[in-house]
Tab-separated table of C-alpha atoms and ligand atoms in Angstrom:
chain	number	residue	atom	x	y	z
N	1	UNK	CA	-0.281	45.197	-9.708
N	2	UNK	CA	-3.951	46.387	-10.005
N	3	UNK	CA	-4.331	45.489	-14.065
N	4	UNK	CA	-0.985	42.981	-13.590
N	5	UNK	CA	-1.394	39.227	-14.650
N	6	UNK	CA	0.762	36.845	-12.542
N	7	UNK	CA	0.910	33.084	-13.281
N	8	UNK	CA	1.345	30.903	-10.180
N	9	UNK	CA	2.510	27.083	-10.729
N	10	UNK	CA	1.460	24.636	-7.641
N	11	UNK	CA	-1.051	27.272	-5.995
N	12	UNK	CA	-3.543	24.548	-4.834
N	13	UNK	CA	-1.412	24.550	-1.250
N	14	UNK	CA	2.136	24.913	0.665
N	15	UNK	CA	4.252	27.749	-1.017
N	16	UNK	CA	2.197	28.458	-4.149
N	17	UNK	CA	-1.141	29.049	-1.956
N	18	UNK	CA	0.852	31.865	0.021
N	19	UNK	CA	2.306	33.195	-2.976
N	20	UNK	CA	-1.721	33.702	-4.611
N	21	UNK	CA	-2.793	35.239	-1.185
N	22	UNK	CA	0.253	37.180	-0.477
N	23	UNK	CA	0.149	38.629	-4.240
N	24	UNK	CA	-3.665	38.815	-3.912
N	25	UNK	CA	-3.309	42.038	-1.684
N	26	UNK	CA	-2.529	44.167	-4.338
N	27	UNK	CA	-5.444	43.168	-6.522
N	28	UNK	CA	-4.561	42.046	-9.978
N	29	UNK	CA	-5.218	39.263	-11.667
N	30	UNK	CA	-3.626	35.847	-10.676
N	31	UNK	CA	-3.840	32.464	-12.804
N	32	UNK	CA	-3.842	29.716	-10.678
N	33	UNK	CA	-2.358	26.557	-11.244
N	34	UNK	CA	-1.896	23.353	-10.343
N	35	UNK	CA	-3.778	19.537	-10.546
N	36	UNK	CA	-6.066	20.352	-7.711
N	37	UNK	CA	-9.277	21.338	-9.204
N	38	UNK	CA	-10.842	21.903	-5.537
N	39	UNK	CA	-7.775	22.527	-3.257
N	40	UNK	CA	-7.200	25.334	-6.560
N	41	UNK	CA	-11.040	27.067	-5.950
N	42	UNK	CA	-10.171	27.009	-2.217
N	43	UNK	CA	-7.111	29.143	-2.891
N	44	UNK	CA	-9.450	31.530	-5.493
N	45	UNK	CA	-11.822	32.110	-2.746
N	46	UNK	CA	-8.810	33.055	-0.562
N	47	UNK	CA	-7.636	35.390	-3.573
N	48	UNK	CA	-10.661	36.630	-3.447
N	49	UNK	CA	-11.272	37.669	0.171
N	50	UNK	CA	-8.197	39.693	0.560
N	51	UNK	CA	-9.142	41.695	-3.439
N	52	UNK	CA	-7.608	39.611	-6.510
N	53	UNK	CA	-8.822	38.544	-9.136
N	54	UNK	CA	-8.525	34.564	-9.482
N	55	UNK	CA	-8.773	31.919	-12.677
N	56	UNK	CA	-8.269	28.960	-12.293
N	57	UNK	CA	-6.373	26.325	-14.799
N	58	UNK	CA	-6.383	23.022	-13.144
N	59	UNK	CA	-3.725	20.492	-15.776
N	60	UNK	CA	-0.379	18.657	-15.463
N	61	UNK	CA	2.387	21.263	-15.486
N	62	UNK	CA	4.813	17.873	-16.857
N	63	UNK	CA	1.877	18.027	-19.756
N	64	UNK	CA	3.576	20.514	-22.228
N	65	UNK	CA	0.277	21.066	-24.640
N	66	UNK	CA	-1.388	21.786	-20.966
N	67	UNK	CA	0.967	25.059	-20.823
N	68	UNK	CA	1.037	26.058	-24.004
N	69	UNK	CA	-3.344	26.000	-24.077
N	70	UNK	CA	-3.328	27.541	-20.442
N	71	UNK	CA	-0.732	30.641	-21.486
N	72	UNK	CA	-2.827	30.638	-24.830
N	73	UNK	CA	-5.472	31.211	-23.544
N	74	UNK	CA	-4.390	33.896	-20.602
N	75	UNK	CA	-3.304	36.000	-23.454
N	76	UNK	CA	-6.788	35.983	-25.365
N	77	UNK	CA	-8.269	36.878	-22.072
N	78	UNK	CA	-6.019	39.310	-20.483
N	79	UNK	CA	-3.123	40.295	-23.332
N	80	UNK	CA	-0.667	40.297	-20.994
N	81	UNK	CA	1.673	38.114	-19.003
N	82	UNK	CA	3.205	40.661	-16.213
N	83	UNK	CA	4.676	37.880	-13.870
N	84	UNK	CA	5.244	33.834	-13.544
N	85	UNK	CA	6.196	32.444	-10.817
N	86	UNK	CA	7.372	28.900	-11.584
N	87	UNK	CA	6.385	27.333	-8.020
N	88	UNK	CA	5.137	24.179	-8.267
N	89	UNK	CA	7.512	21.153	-7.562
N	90	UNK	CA	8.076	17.419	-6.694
N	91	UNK	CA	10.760	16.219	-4.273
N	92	UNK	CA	11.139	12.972	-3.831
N	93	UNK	CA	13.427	12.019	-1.018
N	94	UNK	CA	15.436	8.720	-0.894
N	95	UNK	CA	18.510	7.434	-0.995
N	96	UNK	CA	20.166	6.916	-4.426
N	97	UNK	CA	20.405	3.038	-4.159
N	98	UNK	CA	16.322	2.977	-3.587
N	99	UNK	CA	15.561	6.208	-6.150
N	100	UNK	CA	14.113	5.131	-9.632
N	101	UNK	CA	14.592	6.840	-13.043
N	102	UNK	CA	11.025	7.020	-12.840
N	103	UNK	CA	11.194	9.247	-9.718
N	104	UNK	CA	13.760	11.283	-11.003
N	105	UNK	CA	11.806	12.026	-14.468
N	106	UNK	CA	8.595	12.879	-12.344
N	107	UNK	CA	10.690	15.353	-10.252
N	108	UNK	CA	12.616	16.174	-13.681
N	109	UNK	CA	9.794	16.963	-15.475
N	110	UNK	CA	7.925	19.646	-12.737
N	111	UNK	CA	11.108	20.553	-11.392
N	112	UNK	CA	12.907	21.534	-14.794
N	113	UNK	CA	11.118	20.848	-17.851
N	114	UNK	CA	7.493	22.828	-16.921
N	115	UNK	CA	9.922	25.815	-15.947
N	116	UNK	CA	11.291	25.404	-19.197
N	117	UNK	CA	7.607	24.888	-21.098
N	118	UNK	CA	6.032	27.891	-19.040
N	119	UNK	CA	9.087	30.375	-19.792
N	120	UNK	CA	9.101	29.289	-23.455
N	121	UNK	CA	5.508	30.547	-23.858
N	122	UNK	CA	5.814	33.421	-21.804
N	123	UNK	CA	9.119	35.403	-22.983
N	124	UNK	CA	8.224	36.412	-26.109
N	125	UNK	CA	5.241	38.419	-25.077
N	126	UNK	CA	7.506	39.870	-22.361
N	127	UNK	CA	10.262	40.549	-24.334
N	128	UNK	CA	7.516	42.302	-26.963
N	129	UNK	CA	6.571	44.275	-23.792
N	130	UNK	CA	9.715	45.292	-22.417
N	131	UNK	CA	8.733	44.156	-18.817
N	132	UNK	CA	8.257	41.214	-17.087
N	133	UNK	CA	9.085	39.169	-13.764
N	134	UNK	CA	9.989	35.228	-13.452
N	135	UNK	CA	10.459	34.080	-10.434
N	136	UNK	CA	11.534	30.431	-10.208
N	137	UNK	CA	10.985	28.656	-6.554
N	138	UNK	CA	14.128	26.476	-6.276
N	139	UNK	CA	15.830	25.647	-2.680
N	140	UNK	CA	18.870	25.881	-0.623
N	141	UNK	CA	19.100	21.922	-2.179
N	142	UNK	CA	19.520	23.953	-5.484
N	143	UNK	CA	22.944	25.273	-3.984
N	144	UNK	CA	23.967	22.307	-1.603
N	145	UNK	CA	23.937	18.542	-1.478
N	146	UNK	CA	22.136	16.372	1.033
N	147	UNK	CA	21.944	12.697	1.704
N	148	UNK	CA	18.471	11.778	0.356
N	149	UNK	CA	18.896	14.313	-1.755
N	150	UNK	CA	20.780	13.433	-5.141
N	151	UNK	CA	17.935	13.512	-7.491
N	152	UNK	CA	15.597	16.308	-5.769
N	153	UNK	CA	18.802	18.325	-5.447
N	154	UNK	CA	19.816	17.650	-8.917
N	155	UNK	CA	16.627	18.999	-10.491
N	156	UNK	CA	17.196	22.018	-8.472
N	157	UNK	CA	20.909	22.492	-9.246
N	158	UNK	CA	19.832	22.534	-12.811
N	159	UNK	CA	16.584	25.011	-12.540
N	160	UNK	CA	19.861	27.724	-10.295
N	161	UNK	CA	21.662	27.136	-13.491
N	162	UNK	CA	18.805	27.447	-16.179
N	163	UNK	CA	17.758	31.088	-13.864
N	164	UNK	CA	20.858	32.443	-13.469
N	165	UNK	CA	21.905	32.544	-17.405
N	166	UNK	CA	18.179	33.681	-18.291
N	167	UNK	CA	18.723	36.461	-15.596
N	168	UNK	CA	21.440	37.660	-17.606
N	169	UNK	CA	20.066	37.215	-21.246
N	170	UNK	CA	16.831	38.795	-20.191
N	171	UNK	CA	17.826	41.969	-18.164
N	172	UNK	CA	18.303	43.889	-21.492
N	173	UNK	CA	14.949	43.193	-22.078
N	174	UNK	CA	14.051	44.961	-18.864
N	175	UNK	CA	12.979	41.487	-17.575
N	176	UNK	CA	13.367	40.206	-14.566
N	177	UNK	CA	14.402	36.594	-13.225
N	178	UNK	CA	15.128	35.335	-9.692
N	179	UNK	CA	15.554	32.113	-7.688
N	180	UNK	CA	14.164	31.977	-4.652
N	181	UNK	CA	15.965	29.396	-2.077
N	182	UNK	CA	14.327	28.496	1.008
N	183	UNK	CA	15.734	26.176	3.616
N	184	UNK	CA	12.818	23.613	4.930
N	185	UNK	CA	9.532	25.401	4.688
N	186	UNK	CA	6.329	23.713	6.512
N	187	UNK	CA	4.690	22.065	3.782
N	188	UNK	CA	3.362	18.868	2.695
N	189	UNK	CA	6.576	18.724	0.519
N	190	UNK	CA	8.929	17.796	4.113
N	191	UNK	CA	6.689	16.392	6.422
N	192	UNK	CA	6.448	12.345	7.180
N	193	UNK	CA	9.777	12.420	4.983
N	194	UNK	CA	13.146	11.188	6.038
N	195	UNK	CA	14.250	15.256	5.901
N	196	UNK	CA	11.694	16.297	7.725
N	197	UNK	CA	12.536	18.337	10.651
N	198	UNK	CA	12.375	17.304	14.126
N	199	UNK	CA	9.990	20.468	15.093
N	200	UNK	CA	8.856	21.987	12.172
N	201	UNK	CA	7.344	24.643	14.184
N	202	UNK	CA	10.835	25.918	13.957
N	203	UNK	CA	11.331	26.344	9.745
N	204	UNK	CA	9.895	28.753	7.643
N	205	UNK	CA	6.440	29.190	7.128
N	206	UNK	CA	5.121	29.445	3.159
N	207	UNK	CA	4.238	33.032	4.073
N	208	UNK	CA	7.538	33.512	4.612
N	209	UNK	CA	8.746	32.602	0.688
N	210	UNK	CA	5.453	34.702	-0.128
N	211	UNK	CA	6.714	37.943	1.343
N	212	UNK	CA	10.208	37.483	-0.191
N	213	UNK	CA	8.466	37.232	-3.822
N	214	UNK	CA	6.197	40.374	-2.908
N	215	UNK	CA	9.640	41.907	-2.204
N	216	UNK	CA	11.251	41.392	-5.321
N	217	UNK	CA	8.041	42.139	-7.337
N	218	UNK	CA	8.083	45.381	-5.595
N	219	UNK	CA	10.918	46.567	-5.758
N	220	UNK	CA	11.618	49.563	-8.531
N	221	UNK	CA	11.750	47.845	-11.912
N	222	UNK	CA	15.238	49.307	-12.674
N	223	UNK	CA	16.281	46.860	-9.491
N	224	UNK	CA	17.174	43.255	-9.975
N	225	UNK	CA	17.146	40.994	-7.365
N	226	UNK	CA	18.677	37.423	-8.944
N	227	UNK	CA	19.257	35.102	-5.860
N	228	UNK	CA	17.935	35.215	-2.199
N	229	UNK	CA	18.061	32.465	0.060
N	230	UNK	CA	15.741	32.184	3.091
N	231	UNK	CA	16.147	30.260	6.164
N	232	UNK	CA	14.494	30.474	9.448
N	233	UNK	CA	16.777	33.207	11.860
N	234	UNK	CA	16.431	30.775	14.647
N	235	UNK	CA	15.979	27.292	13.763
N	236	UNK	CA	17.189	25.616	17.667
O	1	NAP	P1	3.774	21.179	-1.772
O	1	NAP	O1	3.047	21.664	-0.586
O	1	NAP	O2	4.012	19.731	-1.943
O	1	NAP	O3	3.043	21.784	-3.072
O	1	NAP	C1	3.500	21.456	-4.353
O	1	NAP	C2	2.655	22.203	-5.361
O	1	NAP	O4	3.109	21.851	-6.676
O	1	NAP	C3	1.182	21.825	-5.249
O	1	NAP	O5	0.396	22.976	-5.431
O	1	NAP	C4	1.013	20.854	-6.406
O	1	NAP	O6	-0.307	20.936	-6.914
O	1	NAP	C5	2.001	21.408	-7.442
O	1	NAP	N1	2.378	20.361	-8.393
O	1	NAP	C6	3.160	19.285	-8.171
O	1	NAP	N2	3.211	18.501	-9.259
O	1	NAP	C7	2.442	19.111	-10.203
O	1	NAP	C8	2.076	18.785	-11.530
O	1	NAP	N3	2.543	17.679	-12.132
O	1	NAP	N4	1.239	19.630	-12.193
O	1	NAP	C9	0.762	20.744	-11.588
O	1	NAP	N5	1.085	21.115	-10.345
O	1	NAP	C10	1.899	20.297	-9.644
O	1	NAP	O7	5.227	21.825	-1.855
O	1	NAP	P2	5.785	23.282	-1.463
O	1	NAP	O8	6.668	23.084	-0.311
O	1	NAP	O9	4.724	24.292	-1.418
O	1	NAP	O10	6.739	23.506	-2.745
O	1	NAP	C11	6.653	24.626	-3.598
O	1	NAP	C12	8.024	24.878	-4.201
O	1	NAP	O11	8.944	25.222	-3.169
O	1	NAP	C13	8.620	23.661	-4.896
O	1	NAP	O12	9.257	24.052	-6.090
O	1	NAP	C14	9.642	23.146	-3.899
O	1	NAP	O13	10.673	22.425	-4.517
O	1	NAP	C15	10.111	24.447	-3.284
O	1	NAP	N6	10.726	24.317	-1.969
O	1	NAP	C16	10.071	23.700	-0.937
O	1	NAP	C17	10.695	23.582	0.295
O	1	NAP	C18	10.043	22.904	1.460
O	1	NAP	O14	10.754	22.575	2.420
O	1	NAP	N7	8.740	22.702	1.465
O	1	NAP	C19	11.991	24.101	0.471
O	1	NAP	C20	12.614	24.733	-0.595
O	1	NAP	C21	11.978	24.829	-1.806
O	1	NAP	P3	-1.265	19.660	-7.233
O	1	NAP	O15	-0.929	18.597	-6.245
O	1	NAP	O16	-2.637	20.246	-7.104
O	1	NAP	O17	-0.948	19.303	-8.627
Protein backbone atom coordinates (compact mmCIF):
# COMPACT_ATOMS: atom_id res chain seq x y z
CA UNK A 1 0.00 0.00 0.00
CA UNK A 2 3.09 2.24 0.65
CA UNK A 3 2.88 4.27 -2.99
CA UNK A 4 -1.11 2.97 -3.23
CA UNK A 5 -3.87 5.72 -3.69
CA UNK A 6 -7.21 4.77 -2.04
CA UNK A 7 -10.31 7.01 -2.36
CA UNK A 8 -12.58 6.96 0.71
CA UNK A 9 -16.32 8.39 0.28
CA UNK A 10 -17.96 9.64 3.80
CA UNK A 11 -14.50 9.58 5.80
CA UNK A 12 -15.40 12.68 7.94
CA UNK A 13 -16.88 9.96 10.72
CA UNK A 14 -18.76 6.45 11.46
CA UNK A 15 -17.52 3.73 8.92
CA UNK A 16 -15.53 5.86 6.47
CA UNK A 17 -13.31 7.42 9.46
CA UNK A 18 -12.29 3.70 10.43
CA UNK A 19 -11.81 2.75 7.01
CA UNK A 20 -8.97 6.05 6.57
CA UNK A 21 -7.36 4.96 9.96
CA UNK A 22 -7.57 1.31 9.53
CA UNK A 23 -6.03 1.72 5.82
CA UNK A 24 -3.73 4.44 7.22
CA UNK A 25 -1.47 1.67 8.86
CA UNK A 26 0.03 0.68 5.87
CA UNK A 27 1.04 4.14 4.76
CA UNK A 28 -0.11 5.15 1.35
CA UNK A 29 -1.88 7.73 0.25
CA UNK A 30 -5.66 8.14 1.12
CA UNK A 31 -8.14 10.86 -0.45
CA UNK A 32 -10.55 11.77 1.88
CA UNK A 33 -13.94 12.58 1.27
CA UNK A 34 -16.89 13.76 2.36
CA UNK A 35 -18.92 17.42 3.15
CA UNK A 36 -17.16 17.86 6.42
CA UNK A 37 -14.41 20.22 5.82
CA UNK A 38 -13.34 19.99 9.70
CA UNK A 39 -14.75 16.59 10.90
CA UNK A 40 -12.53 15.57 7.27
CA UNK A 41 -8.97 17.35 8.77
CA UNK A 42 -9.80 15.59 12.07
CA UNK A 43 -9.75 12.24 10.30
CA UNK A 44 -6.26 13.47 8.23
CA UNK A 45 -4.65 14.13 11.47
CA UNK A 46 -5.76 10.63 12.56
CA UNK A 47 -4.29 9.32 9.09
CA UNK A 48 -1.56 10.90 9.95
CA UNK A 49 -0.64 9.69 13.44
CA UNK A 50 -0.77 6.07 12.69
CA UNK A 51 1.71 6.88 8.94
CA UNK A 52 -0.63 7.81 5.81
CA UNK A 53 -0.61 10.14 3.79
CA UNK A 54 -4.01 12.26 3.83
CA UNK A 55 -5.78 14.91 1.17
CA UNK A 56 -8.52 16.08 1.72
CA UNK A 57 -11.56 16.87 -0.91
CA UNK A 58 -14.38 18.24 1.04
CA UNK A 59 -17.77 18.43 -1.94
CA UNK A 60 -21.20 16.80 -2.41
CA UNK A 61 -20.65 13.21 -3.53
CA UNK A 62 -24.70 13.68 -5.16
CA UNK A 63 -22.67 16.73 -7.07
CA UNK A 64 -21.42 14.77 -10.20
CA UNK A 65 -18.90 17.72 -11.59
CA UNK A 66 -17.64 17.48 -7.70
CA UNK A 67 -16.32 13.78 -8.62
CA UNK A 68 -15.30 14.13 -11.78
CA UNK A 69 -12.84 17.54 -10.57
CA UNK A 70 -11.87 15.56 -7.29
CA UNK A 71 -10.74 12.13 -9.39
CA UNK A 72 -9.29 14.76 -11.96
CA UNK A 73 -7.41 16.08 -10.03
CA UNK A 74 -6.06 12.84 -7.86
CA UNK A 75 -4.74 11.68 -11.13
CA UNK A 76 -2.62 14.95 -11.92
CA UNK A 77 -1.29 14.58 -8.47
CA UNK A 78 -0.71 11.00 -7.89
CA UNK A 79 -1.34 9.08 -11.55
CA UNK A 80 -2.92 6.49 -10.05
CA UNK A 81 -6.19 5.32 -8.59
CA UNK A 82 -5.20 1.86 -6.68
CA UNK A 83 -8.49 1.59 -4.56
CA UNK A 84 -12.15 3.33 -3.96
CA UNK A 85 -14.04 2.56 -1.49
CA UNK A 86 -17.55 3.89 -2.15
CA UNK A 87 -18.54 4.45 1.70
CA UNK A 88 -20.39 7.27 2.19
CA UNK A 89 -24.27 6.94 2.51
CA UNK A 90 -27.71 8.35 3.60
CA UNK A 91 -30.41 6.23 5.25
CA UNK A 92 -33.32 7.64 5.93
CA UNK A 93 -35.62 5.57 8.04
CA UNK A 94 -39.47 5.85 7.95
CA UNK A 95 -42.27 4.24 7.11
CA UNK A 96 -43.37 4.31 3.43
CA UNK A 97 -46.70 6.23 4.05
CA UNK A 98 -44.46 9.23 5.79
CA UNK A 99 -41.19 8.76 3.21
CA UNK A 100 -40.98 11.54 0.45
CA UNK A 101 -39.59 11.24 -3.12
CA UNK A 102 -37.42 13.82 -1.91
CA UNK A 103 -35.94 11.48 0.75
CA UNK A 104 -35.64 8.75 -1.45
CA UNK A 105 -33.65 10.89 -4.26
CA UNK A 106 -31.28 12.23 -1.40
CA UNK A 107 -30.62 8.59 -0.31
CA UNK A 108 -30.78 7.68 -4.22
CA UNK A 109 -28.39 9.95 -5.19
CA UNK A 110 -25.34 9.04 -2.35
CA UNK A 111 -26.52 5.68 -2.11
CA UNK A 112 -26.48 4.77 -5.97
CA UNK A 113 -25.79 7.46 -8.28
CA UNK A 114 -22.17 8.84 -6.56
CA UNK A 115 -21.19 5.00 -6.69
CA UNK A 116 -22.06 5.17 -10.13
CA UNK A 117 -20.23 8.86 -10.80
CA UNK A 118 -17.03 7.75 -8.73
CA UNK A 119 -16.69 4.23 -10.62
CA UNK A 120 -17.30 5.95 -13.98
CA UNK A 121 -14.19 8.12 -13.46
CA UNK A 122 -12.18 5.64 -11.92
CA UNK A 123 -12.35 2.34 -14.23
CA UNK A 124 -10.77 3.40 -17.05
CA UNK A 125 -7.51 4.25 -15.43
CA UNK A 126 -7.83 0.87 -13.68
CA UNK A 127 -8.69 -1.03 -16.43
CA UNK A 128 -5.49 0.88 -18.33
CA UNK A 129 -3.58 -0.47 -15.27
CA UNK A 130 -4.65 -3.87 -15.00
CA UNK A 131 -5.29 -3.57 -11.16
CA UNK A 132 -7.56 -2.07 -9.04
CA UNK A 133 -9.96 -2.56 -5.89
CA UNK A 134 -13.72 -1.12 -5.41
CA UNK A 135 -15.16 -1.75 -2.55
CA UNK A 136 -18.78 -0.59 -2.23
CA UNK A 137 -20.19 -0.27 1.60
CA UNK A 138 -23.79 -1.54 1.20
CA UNK A 139 -25.72 -3.47 4.21
CA UNK A 140 -27.42 -6.56 5.25
CA UNK A 141 -30.67 -4.03 4.16
CA UNK A 142 -28.99 -4.49 0.67
CA UNK A 143 -29.98 -8.32 0.94
CA UNK A 144 -33.17 -8.16 3.24
CA UNK A 145 -36.24 -6.05 3.80
CA UNK A 146 -37.18 -4.20 6.96
CA UNK A 147 -40.13 -2.18 8.07
CA UNK A 148 -38.80 1.41 7.91
CA UNK A 149 -36.80 0.30 5.49
CA UNK A 150 -38.34 0.37 1.82
CA UNK A 151 -36.47 3.23 0.41
CA UNK A 152 -32.98 2.92 2.41
CA UNK A 153 -33.19 -0.78 1.55
CA UNK A 154 -34.05 -0.12 -1.96
CA UNK A 155 -31.01 2.04 -2.68
CA UNK A 156 -29.02 -0.71 -1.27
CA UNK A 157 -30.69 -3.59 -3.15
CA UNK A 158 -29.77 -1.71 -6.22
CA UNK A 159 -25.91 -0.70 -5.30
CA UNK A 160 -25.74 -5.42 -4.43
CA UNK A 161 -27.00 -5.51 -7.93
CA UNK A 162 -24.91 -2.67 -9.68
CA UNK A 163 -21.51 -4.63 -7.59
CA UNK A 164 -22.20 -7.89 -8.28
CA UNK A 165 -22.41 -7.56 -12.33
CA UNK A 166 -19.29 -5.07 -12.22
CA UNK A 167 -17.53 -7.87 -10.13
CA UNK A 168 -17.95 -10.03 -12.97
CA UNK A 169 -17.25 -7.62 -15.98
CA UNK A 170 -14.19 -6.34 -14.21
CA UNK A 171 -12.32 -9.52 -12.94
CA UNK A 172 -10.77 -9.96 -16.46
CA UNK A 173 -9.38 -6.81 -15.96
CA UNK A 174 -7.67 -8.09 -12.85
CA UNK A 175 -10.00 -5.70 -10.91
CA UNK A 176 -11.49 -6.19 -8.02
CA UNK A 177 -15.14 -5.35 -6.64
CA UNK A 178 -16.86 -6.27 -3.35
CA UNK A 179 -19.89 -5.39 -1.20
CA UNK A 180 -19.44 -5.16 2.10
CA UNK A 181 -22.78 -5.87 4.32
CA UNK A 182 -22.81 -5.04 7.83
CA UNK A 183 -25.71 -5.60 10.16
CA UNK A 184 -26.25 -2.32 12.55
CA UNK A 185 -22.89 -0.73 13.07
CA UNK A 186 -22.58 2.13 15.93
CA UNK A 187 -22.79 5.15 14.00
CA UNK A 188 -24.56 8.30 13.72
CA UNK A 189 -26.34 6.57 10.74
CA UNK A 190 -28.72 4.20 13.57
CA UNK A 191 -28.77 6.01 16.58
CA UNK A 192 -32.00 8.25 17.83
CA UNK A 193 -33.67 6.32 14.76
CA UNK A 194 -36.68 4.11 14.92
CA UNK A 195 -33.97 1.01 14.01
CA UNK A 196 -31.80 1.83 16.37
CA UNK A 197 -30.84 -0.86 18.67
CA UNK A 198 -31.86 -1.20 22.13
CA UNK A 199 -27.98 -1.45 23.38
CA UNK A 200 -25.87 -0.55 20.77
CA UNK A 201 -22.99 -1.50 22.81
CA UNK A 202 -23.92 -4.83 21.44
CA UNK A 203 -23.54 -4.17 17.24
CA UNK A 204 -20.59 -3.79 15.39
CA UNK A 205 -18.22 -1.23 15.86
CA UNK A 206 -16.95 0.84 12.44
CA UNK A 207 -13.58 -0.78 13.16
CA UNK A 208 -15.12 -3.75 12.66
CA UNK A 209 -16.25 -2.98 8.68
CA UNK A 210 -12.59 -1.39 8.63
CA UNK A 211 -10.77 -4.63 9.29
CA UNK A 212 -13.02 -6.59 6.86
CA UNK A 213 -11.96 -4.01 3.95
CA UNK A 214 -8.16 -4.31 5.12
CA UNK A 215 -8.93 -8.04 4.61
CA UNK A 216 -10.03 -8.04 1.24
CA UNK A 217 -7.43 -5.38 0.18
CA UNK A 218 -4.94 -7.77 1.45
CA UNK A 219 -5.57 -10.57 0.33
CA UNK A 220 -3.31 -11.96 -2.85
CA UNK A 221 -4.53 -10.06 -5.90
CA UNK A 222 -5.27 -13.33 -7.81
CA UNK A 223 -8.11 -13.72 -4.81
CA UNK A 224 -11.53 -12.22 -5.12
CA UNK A 225 -13.56 -11.72 -2.37
CA UNK A 226 -17.23 -10.40 -3.91
CA UNK A 227 -19.70 -10.47 -0.89
CA UNK A 228 -19.13 -10.63 2.96
CA UNK A 229 -21.63 -9.86 5.38
CA UNK A 230 -20.77 -8.84 8.97
CA UNK A 231 -22.81 -9.00 11.99
CA UNK A 232 -21.94 -8.84 15.57
CA UNK A 233 -21.19 -12.87 16.88
CA UNK A 234 -23.20 -12.08 19.91
CA UNK A 235 -25.72 -9.50 19.60
CA UNK A 236 -28.08 -10.67 23.14
P1 LIG B 1 -22.56 8.04 9.10
O1 LIG B 1 -21.84 7.96 10.38
O2 LIG B 1 -23.87 8.72 9.03
O3 LIG B 1 -21.55 8.65 8.00
C1 LIG B 1 -21.98 8.87 6.69
C2 LIG B 1 -20.81 9.41 5.90
O4 LIG B 1 -21.25 9.65 4.56
C3 LIG B 1 -20.29 10.71 6.48
O5 LIG B 1 -18.88 10.72 6.40
C4 LIG B 1 -20.89 11.74 5.54
O6 LIG B 1 -20.04 12.87 5.43
C5 LIG B 1 -20.93 10.99 4.20
N1 LIG B 1 -21.92 11.58 3.31
C6 LIG B 1 -23.27 11.52 3.41
N2 LIG B 1 -23.85 12.25 2.45
C7 LIG B 1 -22.84 12.78 1.71
C8 LIG B 1 -22.80 13.65 0.60
N3 LIG B 1 -23.92 14.10 0.01
N4 LIG B 1 -21.58 14.02 0.11
C9 LIG B 1 -20.44 13.57 0.70
N5 LIG B 1 -20.42 12.74 1.74
C10 LIG B 1 -21.61 12.36 2.27
O7 LIG B 1 -22.85 6.58 8.52
P2 LIG B 1 -22.01 5.21 8.56
O8 LIG B 1 -22.77 4.29 9.42
O9 LIG B 1 -20.58 5.44 8.80
O10 LIG B 1 -22.28 4.74 7.04
C11 LIG B 1 -21.24 4.43 6.13
C12 LIG B 1 -21.77 3.42 5.13
O11 LIG B 1 -22.10 2.21 5.80
C13 LIG B 1 -23.06 3.86 4.43
O12 LIG B 1 -23.01 3.51 3.07
C14 LIG B 1 -24.14 3.06 5.14
O13 LIG B 1 -25.27 2.87 4.34
C15 LIG B 1 -23.39 1.78 5.44
N6 LIG B 1 -23.95 0.99 6.52
C16 LIG B 1 -24.16 1.52 7.77
C17 LIG B 1 -24.70 0.74 8.77
C18 LIG B 1 -24.98 1.27 10.14
O14 LIG B 1 -25.72 0.62 10.88
N7 LIG B 1 -24.40 2.38 10.55
C19 LIG B 1 -25.03 -0.60 8.50
C20 LIG B 1 -24.79 -1.11 7.23
C21 LIG B 1 -24.26 -0.31 6.26
P3 LIG B 1 -20.51 14.42 5.55
O15 LIG B 1 -21.64 14.46 6.51
O16 LIG B 1 -19.25 15.10 6.01
O17 LIG B 1 -20.87 14.80 4.17
Amino acid sequence: MKDKVTIITGASRGIGRAIAVRLAEYGGNLILIGRDKSKLDETANFVTEKGGKPSVYAGDVSNKNFIDDTVKDVLNKFGRVDHLINNAGVAIFKKFVDVTIEEFMAQMNVNMYAVFNFTKAVVPYMVQNKSGTIINISSLAGKNPFVYGTTYAATKHALMGFTKSLMLELREHNIRVAAVCPGSVQTDMIIDTPVAPKEISKVLKPEDVAETVAVIINLPQNALVSEIEIRPTNPK
